[in-house]
Amino acid sequence: MTDVRIQVLGPVGAWRGGEPVDVGPAGQRAVFGLLALHCGQLLRREDLVAGLWPDRPPPPSATNVIQTYVLRLRRLLEPGRSARAPSTVLRKAGDGYRLCLPTAAVDLLRFRDHVTAAVSAQQLGRYGDAAAALAEALRQWQGAPLADVPVLAEHPGVVALTAERQEALARYGELAVAAGSPADGLPALEEAVAGQPLNEAWHARLIIAYQAAGRRGQAFAVYHDVRRRLAEELGVDPGAELAAAHAALLHAERAPRSAATVPAQLPADTHAFTGRTAELAQLDRLLDAPAGVPAIVVSGAPGWARPRSRCTGPTGSRPGSPTVSST
């Protein structure tokens, strides 16, 4: 059934034929969320019981409650199914159930599919494609997983899913640097670091990204902040990866700035004289003389030539005109 869409990367939601479906009360939403978290896999009844009643013994009616929730969910997801026909979406399997939907129908499956594509592209050295795939993976998220099902907030599957997103954020930031777009990855790295303030590897990636983006002041601030946290909370110094990122910062800071390039080329060649017809003609005659010319001297003040006029210099030449003579 391909017209069903499910959201668990944020508030729990379901759509059928593009129209929203009311998933039901809190307990039913929890069962639906757990089934979606394990989409395609068998979810045993005992796991459903543990998810619904994590902090207290389940009631004697636990099995009947779960069966009722599953029955209602089947009606929501397959309203046209005959009561006697087996469900093709929410199937019985042993003493549990399996939600069966294609990858495109579940945001969690799409997220993981894009992450897998990013890993493959990274292994081939296609960092831009890898970053784009991870960006698409992160776009599947609309908030904390199963955000409106408080009973599942501490469920191992939900906690693990949150960690998956944080890893995707950190990897996206790293790939953005490798692809030559460090500024694009900074928000993701900042969010990943905020979620795990003692993760040295992610802090190192953030320092590298800040440096690559030309923001060395922030890079130093990140290093000093995590160094202080490590000392105060764990009593340890920065490890090798974090220390290496800091050393690279120091090296870049101490490297001599390259001096500005001073132009040293000669002036551009003059393509032609302007207004020197008489002088050029005299040079041509001297060069064509049968006896040859030992030397030709062109003298006079530099300047521009103007057309012949009544104004002449002391020697009869125009102001700014050269004098041609031979020796």
Short mmCIF file of C-alpha atoms in Angstrom, two decimals:
data_model
loop_
_atom_site.label_atom_id
_atom_site.label_comp_id
_atom_site.label_asym_id
_atom_site.label_seq_id
_atom_site.Cartn_x
_atom_site.Cartn_y
_atom_site.Cartn_z
CA MET A 1 0.00 0.00 0.00
CA THR A 2 1.98 2.93 -1.30
CA ASP A 3 -0.38 5.83 -0.49
CA VAL A 4 0.47 5.69 3.24
CA ARG A 5 3.05 8.10 4.65
CA ILE A 6 4.42 7.95 8.20
CA GLN A 7 6.40 10.47 10.24
CA VAL A 8 8.36 9.64 13.39
CA LEU A 9 11.23 12.13 13.01
CA GLY A 10 9.25 14.73 14.90
CA PRO A 11 5.67 14.45 16.18
CA VAL A 12 4.09 11.15 15.18
CA GLY A 13 2.00 11.53 12.05
CA ALA A 14 0.34 9.50 9.32
CA TRP A 15 -1.21 10.34 5.96
CA ARG A 16 -3.30 8.23 3.61
CA GLY A 17 -3.79 9.45 0.07
CA GLY A 18 -2.28 12.77 1.09
CA GLU A 19 -4.84 13.32 3.86
CA PRO A 20 -3.81 13.30 7.55
CA VAL A 21 -4.90 10.37 9.67
CA ASP A 22 -5.62 10.67 13.40
CA VAL A 23 -3.35 8.04 14.93
CA GLY A 24 -5.38 7.99 18.13
CA PRO A 25 -4.77 8.42 21.88
CA ALA A 26 -1.39 8.38 23.62
CA GLY A 27 -1.09 4.61 24.09
CA GLN A 28 -2.06 3.89 20.52
CA ARG A 29 0.36 6.52 19.26
CA ALA A 30 3.11 4.86 21.29
CA VAL A 31 2.40 1.47 19.70
CA PHE A 32 2.32 3.09 16.26
CA GLY A 33 5.59 4.90 16.94
CA LEU A 34 7.35 1.75 18.14
CA LEU A 35 6.17 -0.19 15.08
CA ALA A 36 7.43 2.61 12.81
CA LEU A 37 10.80 2.71 14.58
CA HIS A 38 11.17 -0.98 13.73
CA CYS A 39 9.54 -0.74 10.30
CA GLY A 40 10.14 -3.96 8.38
CA GLN A 41 11.32 -5.79 11.51
CA LEU A 42 9.47 -7.99 13.96
CA LEU A 43 8.48 -6.18 17.13
CA ARG A 44 7.64 -8.72 19.84
CA ARG A 45 4.76 -8.27 22.23
CA GLU A 46 7.08 -8.09 25.23
CA ASP A 47 8.89 -5.17 23.58
CA LEU A 48 5.60 -3.37 23.07
CA VAL A 49 4.68 -3.99 26.70
CA ALA A 50 8.05 -2.66 27.90
CA GLY A 51 7.62 0.44 25.76
CA LEU A 52 4.11 1.21 26.99
CA TRP A 53 4.83 0.63 30.68
CA PRO A 54 8.54 1.39 31.14
CA ASP A 55 8.45 2.41 34.81
CA ARG A 56 5.82 0.13 36.29
CA PRO A 57 4.50 -3.42 35.97
CA PRO A 58 2.09 -3.81 33.05
CA PRO A 59 -1.60 -4.34 33.86
CA PRO A 60 -3.13 -7.82 33.48
CA SER A 61 -4.94 -6.56 30.40
CA ALA A 62 -1.71 -5.48 28.63
CA THR A 63 -2.01 -8.05 25.84
CA ASN A 64 -5.64 -7.15 25.12
CA VAL A 65 -4.80 -3.43 25.14
CA ILE A 66 -2.07 -3.94 22.56
CA GLN A 67 -4.30 -6.11 20.38
CA THR A 68 -6.98 -3.41 20.46
CA TYR A 69 -4.50 -0.72 19.44
CA VAL A 70 -3.24 -2.85 16.55
CA LEU A 71 -6.78 -3.52 15.35
CA ARG A 72 -7.57 0.19 15.30
CA LEU A 73 -4.34 1.03 13.51
CA ARG A 74 -5.11 -1.53 10.81
CA ARG A 75 -8.49 0.13 10.22
CA LEU A 76 -6.83 3.53 9.95
CA LEU A 77 -4.15 2.39 7.53
CA GLU A 78 -6.30 0.03 5.44
CA PRO A 79 -9.88 1.27 5.61
CA GLY A 80 -10.92 -0.69 2.51
CA ARG A 81 -9.61 -4.03 3.74
CA SER A 82 -12.15 -6.78 4.39
CA ALA A 83 -12.44 -7.86 8.03
CA ARG A 84 -11.48 -11.41 7.02
CA ALA A 85 -8.56 -10.42 4.78
CA PRO A 86 -5.08 -10.41 6.33
CA SER A 87 -3.39 -7.05 6.74
CA THR A 88 -0.65 -6.29 4.25
CA VAL A 89 0.60 -3.23 6.17
CA LEU A 90 0.51 -4.30 9.83
CA ARG A 91 1.15 -8.03 9.81
CA LYS A 92 1.01 -10.55 12.63
CA ALA A 93 4.33 -12.32 13.14
CA GLY A 94 4.67 -14.84 15.98
CA ASP A 95 3.49 -13.11 19.13
CA GLY A 96 4.33 -9.70 17.70
CA TYR A 97 3.79 -7.50 14.66
CA ARG A 98 5.67 -6.14 11.68
CA LEU A 99 4.91 -2.84 9.92
CA CYS A 100 5.53 -3.32 6.20
CA LEU A 101 5.90 -0.17 4.11
CA PRO A 102 8.32 0.89 1.34
CA THR A 103 11.26 3.14 2.12
CA ALA A 104 9.62 6.18 0.53
CA ALA A 105 6.64 5.91 2.89
CA VAL A 106 8.54 6.34 6.18
CA ASP A 107 10.70 9.37 6.98
CA LEU A 108 13.03 7.28 9.14
CA LEU A 109 13.72 4.87 6.29
CA ARG A 110 14.34 7.76 3.89
CA PHE A 111 16.75 9.32 6.38
CA ARG A 112 18.78 6.13 6.67
CA ASP A 113 18.68 5.56 2.92
CA HIS A 114 20.23 9.00 2.29
CA VAL A 115 22.85 8.39 4.99
CA THR A 116 23.84 5.14 3.26
CA ALA A 117 24.13 6.98 -0.06
CA ALA A 118 26.35 9.59 1.60
CA VAL A 119 28.68 6.94 2.98
CA SER A 120 29.02 5.34 -0.47
CA ALA A 121 29.75 8.69 -2.13
CA GLN A 122 32.33 9.56 0.52
CA GLN A 123 34.14 6.26 -0.01
CA LEU A 124 34.43 7.15 -3.70
CA GLY A 125 35.84 10.59 -2.87
CA ARG A 126 32.71 12.39 -4.13
CA TYR A 127 32.50 14.72 -1.16
CA GLY A 128 30.05 17.15 -2.74
CA ASP A 129 27.60 14.34 -3.51
CA ALA A 130 28.07 12.91 -0.03
CA ALA A 131 27.35 16.27 1.60
CA ALA A 132 24.25 16.73 -0.58
CA ALA A 133 22.95 13.28 0.41
CA LEU A 134 23.43 14.04 4.09
CA ALA A 135 21.73 17.40 3.71
CA GLU A 136 18.73 15.59 2.23
CA ALA A 137 18.83 13.07 5.09
CA LEU A 138 18.72 15.86 7.67
CA ARG A 139 15.79 17.51 5.89
CA GLN A 140 13.65 14.51 6.86
CA TRP A 141 13.69 15.66 10.49
CA GLN A 142 10.87 17.83 11.82
CA GLY A 143 11.89 17.75 15.47
CA ALA A 144 12.85 15.30 18.19
CA PRO A 145 11.83 11.72 17.32
CA LEU A 146 8.32 10.84 18.51
CA ALA A 147 8.22 14.27 20.12
CA ASP A 148 4.56 13.99 21.18
CA VAL A 149 4.87 10.56 22.85
CA PRO A 150 6.46 11.33 26.26
CA VAL A 151 6.35 7.72 27.42
CA LEU A 152 8.93 6.84 24.77
CA ALA A 153 11.30 9.77 25.43
CA GLU A 154 13.84 7.49 27.16
CA HIS A 155 13.20 4.42 25.04
CA PRO A 156 16.50 2.92 23.77
CA GLY A 157 15.30 3.11 20.18
CA VAL A 158 14.49 6.80 20.48
CA VAL A 159 17.77 7.58 22.25
CA ALA A 160 19.70 5.69 19.54
CA LEU A 161 17.83 7.54 16.81
CA THR A 162 18.74 10.89 18.34
CA ALA A 163 22.38 9.79 18.32
CA GLU A 164 22.05 8.84 14.63
CA ARG A 165 20.99 12.38 13.81
CA GLN A 166 23.84 13.90 15.80
CA GLU A 167 26.32 11.70 13.95
CA ALA A 168 24.79 12.76 10.63
CA LEU A 169 25.12 16.43 11.65
CA ALA A 170 28.80 16.01 12.53
CA ARG A 171 29.54 14.07 9.36
CA TYR A 172 27.75 16.63 7.21
CA GLY A 173 29.90 19.40 8.69
CA GLU A 174 33.06 17.43 7.98
CA LEU A 175 31.99 16.69 4.39
CA ALA A 176 31.11 20.34 3.78
CA VAL A 177 34.72 21.24 4.61
CA ALA A 178 36.03 18.48 2.31
CA ALA A 179 33.74 19.73 -0.47
CA GLY A 180 35.08 23.28 -0.13
CA SER A 181 31.98 24.78 1.54
CA PRO A 182 32.90 24.96 5.24
CA ALA A 183 30.41 27.71 6.05
CA ASP A 184 27.54 25.45 4.95
CA GLY A 185 28.50 22.83 7.51
CA LEU A 186 29.04 25.12 10.50
CA PRO A 187 25.41 25.17 11.78
CA ALA A 188 25.27 21.36 11.70
CA LEU A 189 28.58 21.01 13.54
CA GLU A 190 27.56 23.61 16.11
CA GLU A 191 24.35 21.70 16.80
CA ALA A 192 26.18 18.38 17.06
CA VAL A 193 28.71 19.83 19.52
CA ALA A 194 25.94 21.41 21.58
CA GLY A 195 24.33 17.97 21.92
CA GLN A 196 27.59 16.31 22.99
CA PRO A 197 29.71 19.00 24.68
CA LEU A 198 32.52 16.56 25.58
CA ASN A 199 32.87 14.89 22.19
CA GLU A 200 36.46 15.75 21.27
CA ALA A 201 36.28 14.47 17.70
CA TRP A 202 33.33 16.70 16.86
CA HIS A 203 34.96 19.69 18.51
CA ALA A 204 38.03 19.06 16.38
CA ARG A 205 35.85 19.03 13.26
CA LEU A 206 34.22 22.30 14.32
CA ILE A 207 37.63 23.92 14.88
CA ILE A 208 38.76 22.79 11.42
CA ALA A 209 35.55 24.11 9.84
CA TYR A 210 35.88 27.50 11.56
CA GLN A 211 39.49 27.75 10.40
CA ALA A 212 38.56 26.79 6.83
CA ALA A 213 35.82 29.43 6.87
CA GLY A 214 38.34 32.09 7.97
CA ARG A 215 36.92 32.39 11.49
CA ARG A 216 40.03 31.56 13.52
CA GLY A 217 38.90 33.54 16.57
CA GLN A 218 35.88 31.28 16.99
CA ALA A 219 38.06 28.24 16.36
CA PHE A 220 40.34 29.21 19.26
CA ALA A 221 37.30 29.90 21.45
CA VAL A 222 35.93 26.41 20.78
CA TYR A 223 39.25 24.81 21.69
CA HIS A 224 39.65 26.70 24.95
CA ASP A 225 36.04 26.01 25.93
CA VAL A 226 36.23 22.25 25.40
CA ARG A 227 39.66 22.12 27.03
CA ARG A 228 38.19 23.75 30.13
CA ARG A 229 35.22 21.35 30.14
CA LEU A 230 37.47 18.32 29.84
CA ALA A 231 39.60 19.50 32.74
CA GLU A 232 36.68 20.42 35.00
CA GLU A 233 34.33 17.52 34.27
CA LEU A 234 36.66 14.65 33.40
CA GLY A 235 40.03 15.78 34.72
CA VAL A 236 41.79 15.09 31.41
CA ASP A 237 43.70 17.04 28.78
CA PRO A 238 42.65 17.21 25.11
CA GLY A 239 43.33 14.04 23.16
CA ALA A 240 45.41 13.64 20.02
CA GLU A 241 42.73 14.66 17.50
CA LEU A 242 41.73 17.80 19.35
CA ALA A 243 45.36 18.70 20.04
CA ALA A 244 46.18 18.31 16.33
CA ALA A 245 43.35 20.66 15.35
CA HIS A 246 44.68 23.23 17.83
CA ALA A 247 48.26 22.82 16.57
CA ALA A 248 47.07 23.46 13.01
CA LEU A 249 45.40 26.65 14.24
CA LEU A 250 48.60 27.84 15.91
CA HIS A 251 50.65 27.06 12.82
CA ALA A 252 48.28 29.07 10.61
CA GLU A 253 48.37 31.95 13.11
CA ARG A 254 52.16 32.10 13.19
CA ALA A 255 52.73 31.61 9.47
CA PRO A 256 54.16 34.80 7.88
CA ARG A 257 51.71 36.77 5.84
CA SER A 258 52.67 36.86 2.17
CA ALA A 259 53.78 40.33 1.05
CA ALA A 260 51.64 42.14 -1.45
CA THR A 261 52.86 41.61 -4.99
CA VAL A 262 54.55 44.72 -6.42
CA PRO A 263 54.23 45.09 -10.19
CA ALA A 264 57.71 44.91 -11.80
CA GLN A 265 56.88 44.60 -15.46
CA LEU A 266 57.98 47.20 -18.02
CA PRO A 267 55.40 49.63 -19.41
CA ALA A 268 53.38 48.32 -22.30
CA ASP A 269 54.94 48.76 -25.71
CA THR A 270 53.80 51.61 -27.91
CA HIS A 271 52.06 50.25 -30.96
CA ALA A 272 52.49 53.33 -33.18
CA PHE A 273 53.53 56.94 -33.23
CA THR A 274 50.87 59.54 -33.80
CA GLY A 275 51.43 62.81 -35.56
CA ARG A 276 55.12 62.04 -36.51
CA THR A 277 54.73 61.68 -40.24
CA ALA A 278 57.61 64.03 -41.18
CA GLU A 279 60.05 62.54 -38.67
CA LEU A 280 59.23 58.96 -39.68
CA ALA A 281 59.70 59.84 -43.33
CA GLN A 282 63.14 61.36 -42.55
CA LEU A 283 64.13 58.15 -40.65
CA ASP A 284 63.07 56.04 -43.62
CA ARG A 285 65.19 58.14 -46.00
CA LEU A 286 68.26 57.87 -43.76
CA LEU A 287 67.91 54.10 -43.43
CA ASP A 288 67.55 53.72 -47.19
CA ALA A 289 70.69 55.77 -47.95
CA PRO A 290 73.20 53.78 -50.16
CA ALA A 291 76.17 54.46 -47.87
CA GLY A 292 74.29 53.43 -44.76
CA VAL A 293 73.97 55.44 -41.59
CA PRO A 294 76.39 54.81 -38.69
CA ALA A 295 73.94 56.17 -36.09
CA ILE A 296 70.66 58.00 -35.88
CA VAL A 297 69.85 60.19 -32.92
CA VAL A 298 66.31 61.15 -31.96
CA SER A 299 66.45 64.02 -29.47
CA GLY A 300 64.05 66.44 -27.96
CA ALA A 301 61.69 66.79 -25.03
CA PRO A 302 58.98 64.16 -24.69
CA GLY A 303 55.48 65.31 -25.38
CA TRP A 304 52.62 65.07 -27.71
CA ALA A 305 52.55 66.25 -31.28
CA ARG A 306 50.08 68.74 -32.51
CA PRO A 307 49.33 69.68 -36.10
CA ARG A 308 51.59 72.27 -37.74
CA SER A 309 50.66 75.76 -36.74
CA ARG A 310 52.14 79.20 -36.62
CA CYS A 311 53.72 78.41 -33.23
CA THR A 312 57.25 77.02 -33.45
CA GLY A 313 60.06 76.55 -30.99
CA PRO A 314 63.42 78.28 -31.05
CA THR A 315 64.81 75.78 -33.53
CA GLY A 316 61.77 75.82 -35.70
CA SER A 317 60.37 72.53 -34.37
CA ARG A 318 56.96 72.14 -32.82
CA PRO A 319 56.79 72.09 -29.01
CA GLY A 320 57.22 68.55 -27.78
CA SER A 321 58.53 67.34 -31.17
CA PRO A 322 61.81 65.42 -31.45
CA THR A 323 64.72 66.35 -33.71
CA VAL A 324 66.19 63.70 -35.99
CA SER A 325 69.88 63.86 -36.96
CA SER A 326 72.47 61.42 -38.23
CA THR A 327 76.16 60.99 -37.47
#
